[in-house]
């Protein structure tokens, strides 16, 4: 199964989805993450007129109708010389299958541009057309491999081997955790909105990537509090980081729900088990303590309460 690795070395959500500033109690007002998406919009004419030389225009046109945030990123990254290397141009269906990887990697390219991100110091994240988290302070952190003792199952083993056990990847700190999560949360909708055209395995771990990186974030917060109190205090005192963590958690729930009709095509049978682990009381408790928000663990998981 394909696993996407970190490619290199994050303005405002629509009003209905924007997190409100914490009040005097430090608890944020309830909100729901959502963004424009029309996965059933007709793109048959775009498919019929597909030309390999116009692969970028095809991506932009499909996403314009179905997922405006994807169109926005494809426009923003149009001049990236590496973009075409992530795309299969042999047919419309092959292009669709390659979009999870392409958008995942182009999210890294946008997020990690030196004008927006200083590794381990501050990060930026493309979230959607209306929201970009810009230069969020990170305060370094600790190697993410330190979360391994908290993983006692094999649900995420293939990704654990890459992101946690690998000597270099395992040494990445909060920057690595958040950057990989944000790219995964663009790669999932990138595949979801063209899922009916995907015929192979090129996007078959889209849902696993999102669920697993949420797992890593929650475990990272738990280890921070338990073993790195100085870092925990600095990170928890950073309102921009607290808000980004909350938004990403609710955003993951939103896109896992949107992609559920294509679960067998875009994920493994373990996704639901990983999500269940993410909603274990100890993980929800650390999320709520860090963000100052209460999250919905019922049917509307993309909402705080």
mmCIF file of C-alpha atoms in Angstrom, residues 31-284:
data_model
loop_
_atom_site.group_PDB
_atom_site.id
_atom_site.type_symbol
_atom_site.label_atom_id
_atom_site.label_comp_id
_atom_site.label_asym_id
_atom_site.label_seq_id
_atom_site.Cartn_x
_atom_site.Cartn_y
_atom_site.Cartn_z
ATOM 1 C CA UNK A 31 -18.310 25.629 15.928
ATOM 2 C CA UNK A 32 -18.370 23.055 13.150
ATOM 3 C CA UNK A 33 -15.717 22.566 10.496
ATOM 4 C CA UNK A 34 -17.081 22.428 6.964
ATOM 5 C CA UNK A 35 -16.166 23.739 3.544
ATOM 6 C CA UNK A 36 -17.743 23.857 0.090
ATOM 7 C CA UNK A 37 -17.778 20.462 -1.647
ATOM 8 C CA UNK A 38 -19.947 19.096 -4.459
ATOM 9 C CA UNK A 39 -18.666 15.547 -5.069
ATOM 10 C CA UNK A 40 -21.497 14.734 -7.503
ATOM 11 C CA UNK A 41 -21.052 17.768 -9.766
ATOM 12 C CA UNK A 42 -20.974 16.695 -13.411
ATOM 13 C CA UNK A 43 -17.451 16.593 -14.858
ATOM 14 C CA UNK A 44 -18.207 14.228 -17.735
ATOM 15 C CA UNK A 45 -17.412 16.912 -20.289
ATOM 16 C CA UNK A 46 -14.016 17.528 -18.677
ATOM 17 C CA UNK A 47 -13.254 13.821 -18.767
ATOM 18 C CA UNK A 48 -14.378 13.541 -22.411
ATOM 19 C CA UNK A 49 -12.105 16.398 -23.431
ATOM 20 C CA UNK A 50 -9.072 15.244 -21.442
ATOM 21 C CA UNK A 51 -5.674 15.991 -22.981
ATOM 22 C CA UNK A 52 -2.492 14.985 -21.216
ATOM 23 C CA UNK A 53 -0.854 18.290 -22.098
ATOM 24 C CA UNK A 54 -3.634 20.102 -20.217
ATOM 25 C CA UNK A 55 -3.387 18.090 -17.006
ATOM 26 C CA UNK A 56 -3.176 21.180 -14.799
ATOM 27 C CA UNK A 57 -6.207 22.834 -16.412
ATOM 28 C CA UNK A 58 -8.070 19.549 -15.943
ATOM 29 C CA UNK A 59 -7.274 19.438 -12.222
ATOM 30 C CA UNK A 60 -8.344 23.043 -11.784
ATOM 31 C CA UNK A 61 -11.566 22.562 -13.762
ATOM 32 C CA UNK A 62 -12.631 19.425 -11.876
ATOM 33 C CA UNK A 63 -11.915 20.955 -8.498
ATOM 34 C CA UNK A 64 -13.624 24.215 -9.448
ATOM 35 C CA UNK A 65 -16.871 22.251 -9.689
ATOM 36 C CA UNK A 66 -16.348 19.792 -6.885
ATOM 37 C CA UNK A 67 -13.850 21.121 -4.310
ATOM 38 C CA UNK A 68 -12.902 24.809 -4.555
ATOM 39 C CA UNK A 69 -10.080 24.506 -2.027
ATOM 40 C CA UNK A 70 -8.356 22.020 -4.314
ATOM 41 C CA UNK A 71 -8.755 24.394 -7.230
ATOM 42 C CA UNK A 72 -7.250 27.169 -5.134
ATOM 43 C CA UNK A 73 -4.187 25.125 -4.244
ATOM 44 C CA UNK A 74 -3.755 23.955 -7.844
ATOM 45 C CA UNK A 75 -3.805 27.597 -8.947
ATOM 46 C CA UNK A 76 -1.440 28.698 -6.176
ATOM 47 C CA UNK A 77 1.015 25.927 -7.076
ATOM 48 C CA UNK A 78 0.641 26.126 -10.858
ATOM 49 C CA UNK A 79 4.221 27.294 -11.342
ATOM 50 C CA UNK A 80 5.812 24.660 -9.122
ATOM 51 C CA UNK A 81 8.227 22.776 -11.350
ATOM 52 C CA UNK A 82 7.700 19.566 -9.366
ATOM 53 C CA UNK A 83 3.889 19.478 -9.646
ATOM 54 C CA UNK A 84 3.834 17.503 -12.895
ATOM 55 C CA UNK A 85 6.085 14.813 -11.409
ATOM 56 C CA UNK A 86 3.338 13.809 -8.964
ATOM 57 C CA UNK A 87 0.656 13.478 -11.660
ATOM 58 C CA UNK A 88 -0.157 10.558 -13.951
ATOM 59 C CA UNK A 89 -1.154 12.099 -17.281
ATOM 60 C CA UNK A 90 -1.894 8.930 -19.265
ATOM 61 C CA UNK A 91 -5.694 9.189 -18.885
ATOM 62 C CA UNK A 92 -8.360 11.048 -16.955
ATOM 63 C CA UNK A 93 -8.845 8.101 -14.584
ATOM 64 C CA UNK A 94 -5.113 7.754 -14.019
ATOM 65 C CA UNK A 95 -4.950 11.469 -13.282
ATOM 66 C CA UNK A 96 -7.760 11.115 -10.745
ATOM 67 C CA UNK A 97 -5.971 8.254 -9.031
ATOM 68 C CA UNK A 98 -2.765 10.268 -8.744
ATOM 69 C CA UNK A 99 -4.379 13.337 -7.204
ATOM 70 C CA UNK A 100 -4.152 12.182 -3.591
ATOM 71 C CA UNK A 101 -0.367 12.052 -3.850
ATOM 72 C CA UNK A 102 -0.122 15.169 -6.010
ATOM 73 C CA UNK A 103 -2.223 17.362 -3.727
ATOM 74 C CA UNK A 104 -0.603 15.912 -0.604
ATOM 75 C CA UNK A 105 2.829 16.829 -1.929
ATOM 76 C CA UNK A 106 1.789 20.217 -3.282
ATOM 77 C CA UNK A 107 0.346 21.008 0.155
ATOM 78 C CA UNK A 108 3.816 20.339 1.568
ATOM 79 C CA UNK A 109 5.279 22.563 -1.135
ATOM 80 C CA UNK A 110 2.940 25.430 -0.212
ATOM 81 C CA UNK A 111 3.120 24.943 3.552
ATOM 82 C CA UNK A 112 6.891 24.566 3.744
ATOM 83 C CA UNK A 113 7.838 27.413 1.457
ATOM 84 C CA UNK A 114 10.549 29.369 3.330
ATOM 85 C CA UNK A 115 8.475 32.538 3.051
ATOM 86 C CA UNK A 116 5.814 30.878 5.210
ATOM 87 C CA UNK A 117 7.597 28.339 7.391
ATOM 88 C CA UNK A 118 10.782 28.282 9.461
ATOM 89 C CA UNK A 119 11.401 24.666 10.438
ATOM 90 C CA UNK A 120 10.677 24.034 14.141
ATOM 91 C CA UNK A 121 10.109 27.764 14.740
ATOM 92 C CA UNK A 122 6.790 28.488 13.027
ATOM 93 C CA UNK A 123 4.616 26.806 10.412
ATOM 94 C CA UNK A 124 1.963 27.697 7.892
ATOM 95 C CA UNK A 125 -0.866 25.481 6.593
ATOM 96 C CA UNK A 126 -3.194 25.608 3.595
ATOM 97 C CA UNK A 127 -6.513 24.555 5.136
ATOM 98 C CA UNK A 128 -9.079 25.660 2.573
ATOM 99 C CA UNK A 129 -9.786 28.513 0.187
ATOM 100 C CA UNK A 130 -10.834 30.764 3.051
ATOM 101 C CA UNK A 131 -8.375 29.765 5.738
ATOM 102 C CA UNK A 132 -4.618 29.552 5.843
ATOM 103 C CA UNK A 133 -2.904 29.308 9.217
ATOM 104 C CA UNK A 134 0.082 31.598 8.880
ATOM 105 C CA UNK A 135 3.347 31.419 10.804
ATOM 106 C CA UNK A 136 1.958 29.544 13.793
ATOM 107 C CA UNK A 137 4.650 29.378 16.517
ATOM 108 C CA UNK A 138 5.800 25.826 17.288
ATOM 109 C CA UNK A 139 8.487 26.186 19.982
ATOM 110 C CA UNK A 140 10.378 23.157 18.682
ATOM 111 C CA UNK A 141 9.172 20.135 20.598
ATOM 112 C CA UNK A 142 10.688 16.667 20.971
ATOM 113 C CA UNK A 143 11.293 13.766 18.551
ATOM 114 C CA UNK A 144 7.995 12.252 17.497
ATOM 115 C CA UNK A 145 9.408 8.747 17.888
ATOM 116 C CA UNK A 146 8.772 9.224 21.606
ATOM 117 C CA UNK A 147 5.101 8.401 21.042
ATOM 118 C CA UNK A 148 5.938 4.814 19.994
ATOM 119 C CA UNK A 149 5.516 3.293 23.481
ATOM 120 C CA UNK A 150 1.881 4.440 23.444
ATOM 121 C CA UNK A 151 1.180 2.460 20.256
ATOM 122 C CA UNK A 152 0.568 -1.107 21.362
ATOM 123 C CA UNK A 153 -1.240 -2.432 18.274
ATOM 124 C CA UNK A 154 -0.423 -2.953 14.603
ATOM 125 C CA UNK A 155 -3.160 -0.715 13.169
ATOM 126 C CA UNK A 156 -0.716 1.919 11.920
ATOM 127 C CA UNK A 157 2.382 -0.255 11.712
ATOM 128 C CA UNK A 158 3.359 0.509 8.109
ATOM 129 C CA UNK A 159 3.216 4.258 8.688
ATOM 130 C CA UNK A 160 4.832 3.953 12.127
ATOM 131 C CA UNK A 161 7.818 2.377 10.401
ATOM 132 C CA UNK A 162 8.244 5.394 8.140
ATOM 133 C CA UNK A 163 7.321 8.323 10.350
ATOM 134 C CA UNK A 164 8.328 7.118 13.810
ATOM 135 C CA UNK A 165 10.949 4.370 13.533
ATOM 136 C CA UNK A 166 12.969 5.861 10.679
ATOM 137 C CA UNK A 167 16.066 7.606 12.034
ATOM 138 C CA UNK A 168 15.427 10.924 10.280
ATOM 139 C CA UNK A 169 11.640 10.975 10.197
ATOM 140 C CA UNK A 170 11.431 9.818 13.797
ATOM 141 C CA UNK A 171 13.528 12.787 14.874
ATOM 142 C CA UNK A 172 11.056 15.333 13.488
ATOM 143 C CA UNK A 173 9.297 17.345 16.156
ATOM 144 C CA UNK A 174 5.969 19.208 16.257
ATOM 145 C CA UNK A 175 6.683 20.610 12.792
ATOM 146 C CA UNK A 176 6.747 17.115 11.321
ATOM 147 C CA UNK A 177 3.591 16.032 13.145
ATOM 148 C CA UNK A 178 1.553 19.018 11.975
ATOM 149 C CA UNK A 179 2.960 19.234 8.440
ATOM 150 C CA UNK A 180 2.215 15.597 7.676
ATOM 151 C CA UNK A 181 -1.255 15.891 9.161
ATOM 152 C CA UNK A 182 -2.101 18.948 7.096
ATOM 153 C CA UNK A 183 -0.931 17.339 3.866
ATOM 154 C CA UNK A 184 -2.980 14.250 4.673
ATOM 155 C CA UNK A 185 -6.042 16.401 5.225
ATOM 156 C CA UNK A 186 -5.657 17.806 1.711
ATOM 157 C CA UNK A 187 -4.852 14.470 0.099
ATOM 158 C CA UNK A 188 -8.022 12.858 1.451
ATOM 159 C CA UNK A 189 -10.517 15.290 -0.132
ATOM 160 C CA UNK A 190 -8.368 15.382 -3.266
ATOM 161 C CA UNK A 191 -9.177 11.701 -3.766
ATOM 162 C CA UNK A 192 -12.682 11.744 -2.277
ATOM 163 C CA UNK A 193 -14.153 14.120 -4.839
ATOM 164 C CA UNK A 194 -12.903 12.032 -7.789
ATOM 165 C CA UNK A 195 -13.333 8.630 -6.154
ATOM 166 C CA UNK A 196 -15.677 7.223 -8.807
ATOM 167 C CA UNK A 197 -12.872 7.517 -11.367
ATOM 168 C CA UNK A 198 -10.200 5.834 -9.245
ATOM 169 C CA UNK A 199 -9.572 2.297 -10.444
ATOM 170 C CA UNK A 200 -6.261 1.343 -8.827
ATOM 171 C CA UNK A 201 -4.506 1.548 -5.462
ATOM 172 C CA UNK A 202 -2.823 4.946 -5.813
ATOM 173 C CA UNK A 203 -5.179 6.566 -3.301
ATOM 174 C CA UNK A 204 -6.042 3.467 -1.295
ATOM 175 C CA UNK A 205 -4.620 4.707 2.005
ATOM 176 C CA UNK A 206 -6.056 8.245 1.871
ATOM 177 C CA UNK A 207 -8.270 7.671 4.913
ATOM 178 C CA UNK A 208 -5.555 5.798 6.814
ATOM 179 C CA UNK A 209 -3.176 8.745 6.410
ATOM 180 C CA UNK A 210 -5.681 11.195 7.888
ATOM 181 C CA UNK A 211 -6.700 8.959 10.789
ATOM 182 C CA UNK A 212 -3.125 7.943 11.595
ATOM 183 C CA UNK A 213 -1.786 11.481 11.659
ATOM 184 C CA UNK A 214 -4.548 12.534 14.024
ATOM 185 C CA UNK A 215 -3.444 9.611 16.189
ATOM 186 C CA UNK A 216 0.132 10.872 16.133
ATOM 187 C CA UNK A 217 -0.954 14.387 17.120
ATOM 188 C CA UNK A 218 -3.025 13.201 20.080
ATOM 189 C CA UNK A 219 -0.261 10.915 21.330
ATOM 190 C CA UNK A 220 2.272 13.690 20.863
ATOM 191 C CA UNK A 221 0.204 15.957 23.104
ATOM 192 C CA UNK A 222 -0.041 13.216 25.726
ATOM 193 C CA UNK A 223 3.726 12.674 25.753
ATOM 194 C CA UNK A 224 4.287 16.436 25.854
ATOM 195 C CA UNK A 225 2.228 16.794 29.013
ATOM 196 C CA UNK A 226 3.655 13.693 30.693
ATOM 197 C CA UNK A 227 7.336 13.989 29.825
ATOM 198 C CA UNK A 228 8.026 17.505 28.507
ATOM 199 C CA UNK A 229 6.185 19.908 30.826
ATOM 200 C CA UNK A 230 8.163 22.943 29.679
ATOM 201 C CA UNK A 231 7.241 22.331 26.057
ATOM 202 C CA UNK A 232 3.645 21.517 26.995
ATOM 203 C CA UNK A 233 3.355 24.833 28.810
ATOM 204 C CA UNK A 234 4.818 26.823 25.906
ATOM 205 C CA UNK A 235 2.648 25.093 23.294
ATOM 206 C CA UNK A 236 -0.529 25.310 25.370
ATOM 207 C CA UNK A 237 0.075 29.020 25.903
ATOM 208 C CA UNK A 238 0.152 29.587 22.121
ATOM 209 C CA UNK A 239 -3.431 30.405 21.009
ATOM 210 C CA UNK A 240 -2.657 30.060 17.286
ATOM 211 C CA UNK A 241 -1.334 26.539 17.776
ATOM 212 C CA UNK A 242 -4.229 25.556 20.034
ATOM 213 C CA UNK A 243 -6.709 26.740 17.411
ATOM 214 C CA UNK A 244 -4.886 24.969 14.585
ATOM 215 C CA UNK A 245 -4.913 21.687 16.523
ATOM 216 C CA UNK A 246 -8.667 22.002 17.115
ATOM 217 C CA UNK A 247 -9.428 22.900 13.514
ATOM 218 C CA UNK A 248 -7.356 20.005 12.187
ATOM 219 C CA UNK A 249 -9.074 17.507 14.502
ATOM 220 C CA UNK A 250 -12.560 18.631 13.445
ATOM 221 C CA UNK A 251 -11.457 18.862 9.825
ATOM 222 C CA UNK A 252 -10.276 15.261 9.912
ATOM 223 C CA UNK A 253 -13.676 14.194 11.226
ATOM 224 C CA UNK A 254 -15.380 16.167 8.448
ATOM 225 C CA UNK A 255 -13.397 14.570 5.636
ATOM 226 C CA UNK A 256 -13.477 11.077 7.085
ATOM 227 C CA UNK A 257 -17.254 11.419 7.076
ATOM 228 C CA UNK A 258 -17.341 12.853 3.541
ATOM 229 C CA UNK A 259 -15.135 10.011 2.297
ATOM 230 C CA UNK A 260 -17.055 7.244 4.095
ATOM 231 C CA UNK A 261 -19.087 6.263 0.984
ATOM 232 C CA UNK A 262 -15.766 5.360 -0.668
ATOM 233 C CA UNK A 263 -14.213 3.736 2.405
ATOM 234 C CA UNK A 264 -13.304 0.479 0.667
ATOM 235 C CA UNK A 265 -11.573 2.350 -2.163
ATOM 236 C CA UNK A 266 -9.809 5.038 -0.122
ATOM 237 C CA UNK A 267 -8.816 3.196 3.026
ATOM 238 C CA UNK A 268 -8.105 -0.064 4.775
ATOM 239 C CA UNK A 269 -10.502 -1.914 7.083
ATOM 240 C CA UNK A 270 -8.414 -0.584 9.986
ATOM 241 C CA UNK A 271 -9.533 3.041 9.579
ATOM 242 C CA UNK A 272 -12.580 2.694 11.809
ATOM 243 C CA UNK A 273 -10.425 1.022 14.462
ATOM 244 C CA UNK A 274 -7.870 3.842 14.312
ATOM 245 C CA UNK A 275 -10.635 6.426 14.618
ATOM 246 C CA UNK A 276 -12.068 4.567 17.616
ATOM 247 C CA UNK A 277 -8.635 4.720 19.254
ATOM 248 C CA UNK A 278 -8.491 8.451 18.555
ATOM 249 C CA UNK A 279 -11.772 8.909 20.417
ATOM 250 C CA UNK A 280 -10.632 6.950 23.471
ATOM 251 C CA UNK A 281 -11.280 8.994 26.644
ATOM 252 C CA UNK A 282 -7.600 9.691 27.283
ATOM 253 C CA UNK A 283 -7.123 11.101 23.765
ATOM 254 C CA UNK A 284 -10.226 13.283 23.814
#
